[in-house]
Short mmCIF file of N, CA and C in Angstrom, two decimals:
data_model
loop_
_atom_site.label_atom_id
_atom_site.label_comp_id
_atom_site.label_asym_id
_atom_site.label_seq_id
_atom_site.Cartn_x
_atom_site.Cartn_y
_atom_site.Cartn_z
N UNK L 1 0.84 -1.19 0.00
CA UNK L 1 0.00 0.00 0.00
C UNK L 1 0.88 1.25 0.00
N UNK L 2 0.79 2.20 -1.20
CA UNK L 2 1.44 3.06 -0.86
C UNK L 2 1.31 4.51 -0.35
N UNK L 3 1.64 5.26 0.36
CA UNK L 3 1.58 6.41 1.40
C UNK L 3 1.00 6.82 0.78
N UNK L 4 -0.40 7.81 1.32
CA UNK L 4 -0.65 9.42 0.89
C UNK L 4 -0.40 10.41 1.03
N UNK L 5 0.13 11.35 0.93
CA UNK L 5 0.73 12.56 1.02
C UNK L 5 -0.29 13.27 1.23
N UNK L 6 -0.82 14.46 2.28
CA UNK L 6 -1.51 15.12 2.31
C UNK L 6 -2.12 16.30 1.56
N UNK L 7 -2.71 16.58 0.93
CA UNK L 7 -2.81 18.04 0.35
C UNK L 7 -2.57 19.12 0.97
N UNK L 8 -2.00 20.13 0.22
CA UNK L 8 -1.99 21.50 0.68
C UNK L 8 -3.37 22.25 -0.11
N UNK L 9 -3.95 23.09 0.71
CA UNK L 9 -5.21 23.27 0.05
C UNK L 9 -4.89 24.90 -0.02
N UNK L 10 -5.43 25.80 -0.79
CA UNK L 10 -5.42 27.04 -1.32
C UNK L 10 -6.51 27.74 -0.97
N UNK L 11 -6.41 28.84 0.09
CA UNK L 11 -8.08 29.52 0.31
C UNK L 11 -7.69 30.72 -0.33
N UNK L 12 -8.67 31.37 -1.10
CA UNK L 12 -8.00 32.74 -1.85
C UNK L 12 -9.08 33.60 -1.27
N UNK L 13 -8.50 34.62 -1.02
CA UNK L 13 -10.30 35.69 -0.62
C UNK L 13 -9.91 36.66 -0.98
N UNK L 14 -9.53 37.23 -2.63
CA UNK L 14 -9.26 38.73 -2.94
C UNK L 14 -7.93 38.87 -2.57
N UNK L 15 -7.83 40.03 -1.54
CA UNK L 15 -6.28 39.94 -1.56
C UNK L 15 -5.56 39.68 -0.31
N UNK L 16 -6.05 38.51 0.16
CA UNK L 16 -5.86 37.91 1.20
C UNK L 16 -5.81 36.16 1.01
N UNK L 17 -5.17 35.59 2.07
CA UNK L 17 -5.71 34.10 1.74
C UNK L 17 -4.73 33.03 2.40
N UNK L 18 -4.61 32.05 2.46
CA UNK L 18 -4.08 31.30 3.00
C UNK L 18 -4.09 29.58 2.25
N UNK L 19 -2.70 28.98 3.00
CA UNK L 19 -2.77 27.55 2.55
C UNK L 19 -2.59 27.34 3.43
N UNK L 20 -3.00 25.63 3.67
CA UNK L 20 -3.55 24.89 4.58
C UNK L 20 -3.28 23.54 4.67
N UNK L 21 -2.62 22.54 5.30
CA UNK L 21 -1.95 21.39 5.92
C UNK L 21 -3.36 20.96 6.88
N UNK L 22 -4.23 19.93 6.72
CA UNK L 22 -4.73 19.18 7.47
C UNK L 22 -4.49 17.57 7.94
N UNK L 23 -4.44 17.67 9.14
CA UNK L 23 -4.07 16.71 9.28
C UNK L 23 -4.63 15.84 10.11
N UNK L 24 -3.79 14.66 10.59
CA UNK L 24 -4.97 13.75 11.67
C UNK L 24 -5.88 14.36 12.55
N UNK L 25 -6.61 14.49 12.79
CA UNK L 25 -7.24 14.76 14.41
C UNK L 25 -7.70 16.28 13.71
N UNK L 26 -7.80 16.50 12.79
CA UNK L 26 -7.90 17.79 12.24
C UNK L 26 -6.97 18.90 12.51
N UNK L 27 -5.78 18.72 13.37
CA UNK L 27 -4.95 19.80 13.41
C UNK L 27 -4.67 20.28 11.77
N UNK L 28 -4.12 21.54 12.32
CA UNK L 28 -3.87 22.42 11.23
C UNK L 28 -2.77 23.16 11.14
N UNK L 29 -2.09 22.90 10.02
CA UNK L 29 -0.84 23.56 9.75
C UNK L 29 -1.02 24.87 8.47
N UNK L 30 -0.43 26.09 9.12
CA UNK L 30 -1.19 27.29 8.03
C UNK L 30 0.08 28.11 7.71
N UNK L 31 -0.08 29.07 6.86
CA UNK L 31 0.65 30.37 5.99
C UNK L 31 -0.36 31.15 5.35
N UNK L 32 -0.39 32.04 5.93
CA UNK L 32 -1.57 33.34 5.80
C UNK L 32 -0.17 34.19 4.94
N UNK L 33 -1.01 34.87 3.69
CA UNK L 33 -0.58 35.92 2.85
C UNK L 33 -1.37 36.92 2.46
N UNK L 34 -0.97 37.93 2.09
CA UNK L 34 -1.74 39.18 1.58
C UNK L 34 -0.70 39.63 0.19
N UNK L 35 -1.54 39.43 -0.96
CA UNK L 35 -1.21 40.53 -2.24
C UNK L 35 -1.08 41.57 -2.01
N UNK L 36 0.15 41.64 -2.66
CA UNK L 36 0.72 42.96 -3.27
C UNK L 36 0.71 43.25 -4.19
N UNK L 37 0.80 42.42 -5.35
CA UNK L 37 1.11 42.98 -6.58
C UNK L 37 0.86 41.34 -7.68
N UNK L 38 0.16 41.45 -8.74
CA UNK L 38 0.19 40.34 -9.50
C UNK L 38 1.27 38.89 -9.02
N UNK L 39 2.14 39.54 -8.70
CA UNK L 39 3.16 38.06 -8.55
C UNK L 39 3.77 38.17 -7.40
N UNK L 40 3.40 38.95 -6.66
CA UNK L 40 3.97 38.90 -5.01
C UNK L 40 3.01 39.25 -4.04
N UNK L 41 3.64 38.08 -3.25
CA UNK L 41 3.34 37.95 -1.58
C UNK L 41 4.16 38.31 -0.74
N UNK L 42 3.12 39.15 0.23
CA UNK L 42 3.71 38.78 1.76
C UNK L 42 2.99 37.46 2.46
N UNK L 43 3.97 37.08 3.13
CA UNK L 43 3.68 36.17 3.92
C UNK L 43 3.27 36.75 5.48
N UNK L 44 2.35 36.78 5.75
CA UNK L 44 1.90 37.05 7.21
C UNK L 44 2.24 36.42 8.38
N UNK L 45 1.65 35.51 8.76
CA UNK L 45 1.90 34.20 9.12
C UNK L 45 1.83 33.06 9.11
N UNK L 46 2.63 32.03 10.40
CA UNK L 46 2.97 30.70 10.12
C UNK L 46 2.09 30.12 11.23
N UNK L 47 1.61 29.09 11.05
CA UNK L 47 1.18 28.29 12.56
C UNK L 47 1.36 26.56 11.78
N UNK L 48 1.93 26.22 12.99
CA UNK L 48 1.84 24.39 12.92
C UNK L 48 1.37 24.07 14.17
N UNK L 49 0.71 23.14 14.69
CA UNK L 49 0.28 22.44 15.45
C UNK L 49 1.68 21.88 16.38
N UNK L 50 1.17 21.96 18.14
CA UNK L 50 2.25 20.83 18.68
C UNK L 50 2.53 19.84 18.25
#
């Protein structure tokens, strides 16, 4: 049987948004960004789970 790799999932909301790491037990691993400009991000923040 071979492993699944989790998805990273993409929330977009205008010019804001975040990706997203779910995982067992539903913890959540995140990176929040905000547009700047057609091809750049800031990165806001980070959170991973204990």
């Amino acid at each position: 049987m071979a492993d699944q790799l989790p998805e990273i999932e993409l929330e977009d909301h205008g010019s804001k948004g975040r990706y997203v790491l779910r995982g067992p037990g539903g913890a959540e691993a995140e990176m929040t960004f905000t547009k700047i400009g057609e091809h750049q991000l800031i990165i806001d923040h980070t959170e991973v789970p204990d």
